[in-house]
Amino acid sequence: MIELKGLTKVYGKGSKAATALSGLNLSIQKGEIFGVIGHSGAGKSTLIRCINLLERPTEGEVWVDGVELTSLSQGQLQERRRKIGMIFQHFNLLSSATVYDNIAFPLRLSGTPKAQIEQKVLGLLSLVGLEEHSRKYPAQLSGGQKQRVGVARALASDPDVLLCDEATSALDPQTTDSILRLLLDINRKFHLTIVLITHEMHVIQSICDRVAVIHGGGIVEQGEVATVFLKPQHEVTKDFIRSEHQHEGPLRVALDAVHGQYSTSVKITFLGQKTYESTLSHVVRRTGVDFAILQGTISTIKDVPYGQLLVRFEGSLEAVEATLAELTAQGLDVEVFG
Amino acid sequence: MGNLNFNEINWEEMLDAGIATLRMLAYSGIFTIILGLPLGIVLYLWGRSNNYIIRLVYSVLSFVVNILRSVPFIILMVALIPLSKSIMGTSIGVLGTIPALVIGAAPFFARLVETALREVDRGVIEAAQGMGATTGQIVWRVLLPEARPGLLAGVTITIVTLVSYTAMSGMIGGGGLGDLAIRYGYYRYEKEVMIISVALMVILVQLLQMAGDRLVQHFTRK
């Protein structure tokens, strides 16, 4: 659906030149929710703005739905942009227009007949749950409501792609979740391809199918969210995941406390239905080792449940090794910690 | 002030002068907006262009606007007498003053328009660009509606400025309240006429400002 090839963006010239993207390649599938995570200044904002050419890349090609946007004339580009919706961190609504007129705006740009506009806008108002607010001005709405207007406006011209530029970064946690649920809803309902950029792992974890980690103007890691989240490879990725659960200090102390004749600390990852099964208990009963739980977490990645358990097994070397082998055989991911 | 006698004021003449002032204001106001608004929009658009040549044209235009704004109106007025004659057929009376008033006020108004447009949130313009809006659509559907309170404030300031310009145009035989104040009050020591004419202009400015403020208030959505 979206192909970015050798994307390079340099701001300024000569000695003041700053490279925001350097030869970045990315491929996004139709119908997926693709997340890009990175620290501020990593180039993620430039990246998403290059997809609809709000920012023109210095080099490289942008392909959306088989069309090379970078080769289009201004008029052709304006036509294509109608099929790419975008929502923003600061909503960017027309302050002088009502909720209704804001949502109708893209339709009026394309000269849609009045009756058709009304039908479309009323449908969108009910989709985002703002029926009663249609005559209000943006200044009279809360942040979450403003973003709902933004979403409705972006959907008005039936786009194939929705770009979300830090769409939840200005919202409080509850509102963030409700907007994320809305995005997931419309992704399922309309099979809309969604690209979102964020600096919050939580956002990625809640709704994304795949994720790319951007750092220093390039992608350092990408893949299925579960894979990247549970087995991060790059330091930057680990950093993002660590900041989600910050219990490093106490954990180190727990790991260092040695007990028994032979003990080993292991991180066990449960994914999917296995999260809710008593596999661990079955296994240790058979192998006869004891265990202490050092840390545990249970959560979901999109809709898939997962659990991570840091345990210390205590017993004979053979028994512990048998336990690890058995857990792996049961389909759990086992990683020895130290 | 000595003894003032308001009984001898020729109210008919005062009324005529008042109407002349209002006519000058209406004509020059309308033409100032017709000329200044597009000029302001062009200044705004060209000033932000990435194209080197357009930036150059902007600098030249901007320079011309600055020159027109820095020449004192009284001098501009006199200098424009030949032009007024060729456009309006006369350089005196209500019609004769219009070219000078418009050329004096339009560059000023254009700058106010440019400033008001710059106040429009860049993000909103970008959102419109992202939706495939053309430059014309951005001007009509985004810039002008979003800047409306600022533009109305600019119109108010410009018209109030025009009130004082019309008074100065009395110097070249423009007619109106200012003319009356100078001819009777200043040259013929009829203080009463001067006081009434000036008072009327003060009231006019107050009313214009109040009306402008109300409009701005009405259209402000923030």
PDB file of C-alpha atoms in Angstrom, chain B residues 32-218:
ATOM      1  CA  THR B  32      -9.076  50.775  -0.009  1.00  0.00           C
ATOM      2  CA  ILE B  33     -10.482  47.343   0.833  1.00  0.00           C
ATOM      3  CA  ILE B  34     -10.865  46.356  -2.828  1.00  0.00           C
ATOM      4  CA  LEU B  35      -7.243  47.276  -3.468  1.00  0.00           C
ATOM      5  CA  GLY B  36      -5.655  46.502  -0.104  1.00  0.00           C
ATOM      6  CA  LEU B  37      -7.160  43.077   0.573  1.00  0.00           C
ATOM      7  CA  PRO B  38      -5.765  41.374  -2.556  1.00  0.00           C
ATOM      8  CA  LEU B  39      -2.489  43.243  -2.080  1.00  0.00           C
ATOM      9  CA  GLY B  40      -2.286  41.947   1.500  1.00  0.00           C
ATOM     10  CA  ILE B  41      -3.071  38.387   0.393  1.00  0.00           C
ATOM     11  CA  VAL B  42      -0.427  38.582  -2.331  1.00  0.00           C
ATOM     12  CA  LEU B  43       2.123  39.943   0.161  1.00  0.00           C
ATOM     13  CA  TYR B  44       1.327  37.078   2.525  1.00  0.00           C
ATOM     14  CA  LEU B  45       1.529  34.364  -0.143  1.00  0.00           C
ATOM     15  CA  TRP B  46       4.642  35.679  -1.882  1.00  0.00           C
ATOM     16  CA  GLY B  47       6.405  36.351   1.381  1.00  0.00           C
ATOM     17  CA  ARG B  48       6.208  32.637   2.206  1.00  0.00           C
ATOM     18  CA  SER B  49       7.112  31.282  -1.203  1.00  0.00           C
ATOM     19  CA  ASN B  50      10.117  29.025  -1.657  1.00  0.00           C
ATOM     20  CA  ASN B  51      10.595  30.291  -5.186  1.00  0.00           C
ATOM     21  CA  TYR B  52      13.558  32.656  -5.433  1.00  0.00           C
ATOM     22  CA  ILE B  53      12.018  34.848  -8.130  1.00  0.00           C
ATOM     23  CA  ILE B  54       8.733  35.246  -6.259  1.00  0.00           C
ATOM     24  CA  ARG B  55      10.671  36.184  -3.124  1.00  0.00           C
ATOM     25  CA  LEU B  56      12.435  38.859  -5.172  1.00  0.00           C
ATOM     26  CA  VAL B  57       9.136  40.236  -6.493  1.00  0.00           C
ATOM     27  CA  TYR B  58       7.872  40.219  -2.901  1.00  0.00           C
ATOM     28  CA  SER B  59      10.836  42.322  -1.758  1.00  0.00           C
ATOM     29  CA  VAL B  60      10.195  44.888  -4.487  1.00  0.00           C
ATOM     30  CA  LEU B  61       6.474  45.050  -3.740  1.00  0.00           C
ATOM     31  CA  SER B  62       7.129  45.247  -0.039  1.00  0.00           C
ATOM     32  CA  PHE B  63       9.565  48.122  -0.641  1.00  0.00           C
ATOM     33  CA  VAL B  64       6.979  50.048  -2.693  1.00  0.00           C
ATOM     34  CA  VAL B  65       4.397  49.549   0.054  1.00  0.00           C
ATOM     35  CA  ASN B  66       6.866  50.836   2.633  1.00  0.00           C
ATOM     36  CA  ILE B  67       7.611  53.936   0.573  1.00  0.00           C
ATOM     37  CA  LEU B  68       3.928  54.739   0.199  1.00  0.00           C
ATOM     38  CA  ARG B  69       3.485  54.263   3.912  1.00  0.00           C
ATOM     39  CA  SER B  70       6.411  56.433   4.908  1.00  0.00           C
ATOM     40  CA  VAL B  71       5.480  59.489   2.829  1.00  0.00           C
ATOM     41  CA  PRO B  72       3.436  61.816   5.068  1.00  0.00           C
ATOM     42  CA  PHE B  73      -0.155  61.855   3.860  1.00  0.00           C
ATOM     43  CA  ILE B  74      -0.244  65.614   3.455  1.00  0.00           C
ATOM     44  CA  ILE B  75       2.660  65.443   0.985  1.00  0.00           C
ATOM     45  CA  LEU B  76       1.309  62.380  -0.789  1.00  0.00           C
ATOM     46  CA  MET B  77      -1.955  64.214  -1.227  1.00  0.00           C
ATOM     47  CA  VAL B  78      -0.359  67.211  -2.873  1.00  0.00           C
ATOM     48  CA  ALA B  79       1.898  65.032  -5.017  1.00  0.00           C
ATOM     49  CA  LEU B  80      -1.087  63.072  -6.265  1.00  0.00           C
ATOM     50  CA  ILE B  81      -3.072  66.114  -7.452  1.00  0.00           C
ATOM     51  CA  PRO B  82      -2.194  65.477 -11.140  1.00  0.00           C
ATOM     52  CA  LEU B  83      -3.156  61.833 -10.814  1.00  0.00           C
ATOM     53  CA  SER B  84      -6.475  62.697  -9.175  1.00  0.00           C
ATOM     54  CA  LYS B  85      -7.172  65.114 -11.971  1.00  0.00           C
ATOM     55  CA  SER B  86      -6.549  62.512 -14.645  1.00  0.00           C
ATOM     56  CA  ILE B  87      -8.584  59.777 -12.921  1.00  0.00           C
ATOM     57  CA  MET B  88     -11.510  61.738 -11.497  1.00  0.00           C
ATOM     58  CA  GLY B  89     -11.448  64.795 -13.765  1.00  0.00           C
ATOM     59  CA  THR B  90     -11.013  67.028 -10.752  1.00  0.00           C
ATOM     60  CA  SER B  91      -8.635  67.335  -7.837  1.00  0.00           C
ATOM     61  CA  ILE B  92     -11.032  69.009  -5.451  1.00  0.00           C
ATOM     62  CA  GLY B  93     -14.238  68.101  -3.722  1.00  0.00           C
ATOM     63  CA  VAL B  94     -15.215  64.666  -2.471  1.00  0.00           C
ATOM     64  CA  LEU B  95     -14.348  62.876  -5.710  1.00  0.00           C
ATOM     65  CA  GLY B  96     -11.026  64.653  -6.129  1.00  0.00           C
ATOM     66  CA  THR B  97      -9.744  63.345  -2.801  1.00  0.00           C
ATOM     67  CA  ILE B  98     -10.605  59.682  -3.352  1.00  0.00           C
ATOM     68  CA  PRO B  99      -7.428  58.651  -5.274  1.00  0.00           C
ATOM     69  CA  ALA B 100      -5.157  60.225  -2.674  1.00  0.00           C
ATOM     70  CA  LEU B 101      -7.104  58.707   0.219  1.00  0.00           C
ATOM     71  CA  VAL B 102      -7.058  55.241  -1.360  1.00  0.00           C
ATOM     72  CA  ILE B 103      -3.374  55.348  -2.298  1.00  0.00           C
ATOM     73  CA  GLY B 104      -2.573  56.593   1.174  1.00  0.00           C
ATOM     74  CA  ALA B 105      -4.624  53.975   3.024  1.00  0.00           C
ATOM     75  CA  ALA B 106      -4.434  50.859   0.815  1.00  0.00           C
ATOM     76  CA  PRO B 107      -0.756  50.008   1.524  1.00  0.00           C
ATOM     77  CA  PHE B 108      -1.424  50.512   5.225  1.00  0.00           C
ATOM     78  CA  PHE B 109      -4.445  48.216   5.068  1.00  0.00           C
ATOM     79  CA  ALA B 110      -2.514  45.673   2.994  1.00  0.00           C
ATOM     80  CA  ARG B 111       0.077  45.393   5.782  1.00  0.00           C
ATOM     81  CA  LEU B 112      -2.659  44.888   8.340  1.00  0.00           C
ATOM     82  CA  VAL B 113      -4.135  42.145   6.135  1.00  0.00           C
ATOM     83  CA  GLU B 114      -0.734  40.490   5.782  1.00  0.00           C
ATOM     84  CA  THR B 115      -0.252  40.554   9.552  1.00  0.00           C
ATOM     85  CA  ALA B 116      -3.737  39.175  10.218  1.00  0.00           C
ATOM     86  CA  LEU B 117      -3.144  36.311   7.768  1.00  0.00           C
ATOM     87  CA  ARG B 118       0.173  35.466   9.397  1.00  0.00           C
ATOM     88  CA  GLU B 119      -1.704  34.927  12.655  1.00  0.00           C
ATOM     89  CA  VAL B 120      -3.587  31.992  11.119  1.00  0.00           C
ATOM     90  CA  ASP B 121      -2.387  28.700  12.584  1.00  0.00           C
ATOM     91  CA  ARG B 122       0.083  27.080  10.166  1.00  0.00           C
ATOM     92  CA  GLY B 123      -1.208  23.673  11.183  1.00  0.00           C
ATOM     93  CA  VAL B 124      -4.680  24.449   9.869  1.00  0.00           C
ATOM     94  CA  ILE B 125      -3.256  25.520   6.509  1.00  0.00           C
ATOM     95  CA  GLU B 126      -1.210  22.335   6.390  1.00  0.00           C
ATOM     96  CA  ALA B 127      -4.256  20.248   7.204  1.00  0.00           C
ATOM     97  CA  ALA B 128      -6.042  21.846   4.237  1.00  0.00           C
ATOM     98  CA  GLN B 129      -3.037  21.200   1.993  1.00  0.00           C
ATOM     99  CA  GLY B 130      -3.072  17.607   3.169  1.00  0.00           C
ATOM    100  CA  MET B 131      -6.714  17.381   2.081  1.00  0.00           C
ATOM    101  CA  GLY B 132      -5.759  18.466  -1.413  1.00  0.00           C
ATOM    102  CA  ALA B 133      -6.836  22.119  -1.211  1.00  0.00           C
ATOM    103  CA  THR B 134      -5.592  24.416  -3.973  1.00  0.00           C
ATOM    104  CA  THR B 135      -4.014  27.772  -3.126  1.00  0.00           C
ATOM    105  CA  GLY B 136      -7.264  29.535  -4.057  1.00  0.00           C
ATOM    106  CA  GLN B 137      -9.258  27.250  -1.772  1.00  0.00           C
ATOM    107  CA  ILE B 138      -6.807  27.837   1.041  1.00  0.00           C
ATOM    108  CA  VAL B 139      -7.209  31.605   0.651  1.00  0.00           C
ATOM    109  CA  TRP B 140     -11.026  31.561   0.446  1.00  0.00           C
ATOM    110  CA  ARG B 141     -11.893  28.704   2.747  1.00  0.00           C
ATOM    111  CA  VAL B 142      -9.109  28.801   5.314  1.00  0.00           C
ATOM    112  CA  LEU B 143      -7.145  32.053   5.465  1.00  0.00           C
ATOM    113  CA  LEU B 144      -9.943  34.589   5.113  1.00  0.00           C
ATOM    114  CA  PRO B 145     -12.472  32.908   7.455  1.00  0.00           C
ATOM    115  CA  GLU B 146      -9.800  32.083  10.050  1.00  0.00           C
ATOM    116  CA  ALA B 147      -8.374  35.616   9.963  1.00  0.00           C
ATOM    117  CA  ARG B 148     -11.784  37.289   9.942  1.00  0.00           C
ATOM    118  CA  PRO B 149     -11.554  38.901  13.411  1.00  0.00           C
ATOM    119  CA  GLY B 150      -8.081  40.244  12.602  1.00  0.00           C
ATOM    120  CA  LEU B 151      -9.210  41.485   9.200  1.00  0.00           C
ATOM    121  CA  LEU B 152     -12.206  43.285  10.707  1.00  0.00           C
ATOM    122  CA  ALA B 153      -9.954  44.905  13.294  1.00  0.00           C
ATOM    123  CA  GLY B 154      -7.726  46.005  10.399  1.00  0.00           C
ATOM    124  CA  VAL B 155     -10.684  47.478   8.530  1.00  0.00           C
ATOM    125  CA  THR B 156     -11.688  49.411  11.647  1.00  0.00           C
ATOM    126  CA  ILE B 157      -8.213  50.848  12.164  1.00  0.00           C
ATOM    127  CA  THR B 158      -7.984  51.754   8.477  1.00  0.00           C
ATOM    128  CA  ILE B 159     -11.333  53.555   8.427  1.00  0.00           C
ATOM    129  CA  VAL B 160     -10.479  55.467  11.582  1.00  0.00           C
ATOM    130  CA  THR B 161      -7.209  56.475   9.921  1.00  0.00           C
ATOM    131  CA  LEU B 162      -9.203  57.535   6.870  1.00  0.00           C
ATOM    132  CA  VAL B 163     -11.275  59.860   9.065  1.00  0.00           C
ATOM    133  CA  SER B 164      -8.146  61.812   9.920  1.00  0.00           C
ATOM    134  CA  TYR B 165      -6.973  61.665   6.283  1.00  0.00           C
ATOM    135  CA  THR B 166     -10.291  63.157   5.125  1.00  0.00           C
ATOM    136  CA  ALA B 167      -9.764  65.985   7.603  1.00  0.00           C
ATOM    137  CA  MET B 168      -6.326  66.673   6.113  1.00  0.00           C
ATOM    138  CA  SER B 169      -7.768  66.638   2.635  1.00  0.00           C
ATOM    139  CA  GLY B 170      -9.495  69.889   3.615  1.00  0.00           C
ATOM    140  CA  MET B 171      -6.096  71.464   2.922  1.00  0.00           C
ATOM    141  CA  ILE B 172      -6.406  70.767  -0.802  1.00  0.00           C
ATOM    142  CA  GLY B 173     -10.061  71.677  -0.984  1.00  0.00           C
ATOM    143  CA  GLY B 174     -11.489  68.265  -0.255  1.00  0.00           C
ATOM    144  CA  GLY B 175     -14.479  69.465   1.663  1.00  0.00           C
ATOM    145  CA  GLY B 176     -15.973  67.790   4.700  1.00  0.00           C
ATOM    146  CA  LEU B 177     -15.769  68.430   8.429  1.00  0.00           C
ATOM    147  CA  GLY B 178     -12.006  68.849   8.466  1.00  0.00           C
ATOM    148  CA  ASP B 179     -12.211  71.421   5.730  1.00  0.00           C
ATOM    149  CA  LEU B 180     -14.862  73.285   7.689  1.00  0.00           C
ATOM    150  CA  ALA B 181     -12.779  73.237  10.847  1.00  0.00           C
ATOM    151  CA  ILE B 182      -9.782  74.670   9.038  1.00  0.00           C
ATOM    152  CA  ARG B 183     -11.574  77.257   6.921  1.00  0.00           C
ATOM    153  CA  TYR B 184     -13.863  78.675   9.586  1.00  0.00           C
ATOM    154  CA  GLY B 185     -12.162  77.765  12.800  1.00  0.00           C
ATOM    155  CA  TYR B 186      -8.539  78.342  11.859  1.00  0.00           C
ATOM    156  CA  TYR B 187      -8.587  80.963   9.105  1.00  0.00           C
ATOM    157  CA  ARG B 188     -11.621  82.940  10.271  1.00  0.00           C
ATOM    158  CA  TYR B 189     -11.312  82.482  14.029  1.00  0.00           C
ATOM    159  CA  GLU B 190     -14.769  80.974  14.340  1.00  0.00           C
ATOM    160  CA  LYS B 191     -13.899  78.694  17.216  1.00  0.00           C
ATOM    161  CA  GLU B 192     -17.437  77.398  17.524  1.00  0.00           C
ATOM    162  CA  VAL B 193     -17.381  75.805  14.074  1.00  0.00           C
ATOM    163  CA  MET B 194     -14.051  74.215  14.812  1.00  0.00           C
ATOM    164  CA  ILE B 195     -15.262  72.808  18.127  1.00  0.00           C
ATOM    165  CA  ILE B 196     -18.425  71.335  16.631  1.00  0.00           C
ATOM    166  CA  SER B 197     -16.633  69.871  13.608  1.00  0.00           C
ATOM    167  CA  VAL B 198     -13.956  68.284  15.747  1.00  0.00           C
ATOM    168  CA  ALA B 199     -16.564  66.991  18.202  1.00  0.00           C
ATOM    169  CA  LEU B 200     -18.473  65.399  15.336  1.00  0.00           C
ATOM    170  CA  MET B 201     -15.329  63.697  14.096  1.00  0.00           C
ATOM    171  CA  VAL B 202     -14.578  62.414  17.604  1.00  0.00           C
ATOM    172  CA  ILE B 203     -18.085  60.970  17.808  1.00  0.00           C
ATOM    173  CA  LEU B 204     -17.683  59.444  14.338  1.00  0.00           C
ATOM    174  CA  VAL B 205     -14.435  57.739  15.315  1.00  0.00           C
ATOM    175  CA  GLN B 206     -15.968  56.461  18.547  1.00  0.00           C
ATOM    176  CA  LEU B 207     -18.925  54.983  16.694  1.00  0.00           C
ATOM    177  CA  LEU B 208     -16.727  53.379  14.045  1.00  0.00           C
ATOM    178  CA  GLN B 209     -14.437  51.882  16.661  1.00  0.00           C
ATOM    179  CA  MET B 210     -17.340  50.532  18.708  1.00  0.00           C
ATOM    180  CA  ALA B 211     -18.977  48.988  15.665  1.00  0.00           C
ATOM    181  CA  GLY B 212     -15.663  47.445  14.616  1.00  0.00           C
ATOM    182  CA  ASP B 213     -15.005  46.029  18.086  1.00  0.00           C
ATOM    183  CA  ARG B 214     -18.461  44.480  18.185  1.00  0.00           C
ATOM    184  CA  LEU B 215     -17.948  42.804  14.825  1.00  0.00           C
ATOM    185  CA  VAL B 216     -14.572  41.462  15.902  1.00  0.00           C
ATOM    186  CA  GLN B 217     -16.133  40.147  19.109  1.00  0.00           C
ATOM    187  CA  HIS B 218     -18.960  38.542  17.170  1.00  0.00           C
TER     188      HIS B 218
END
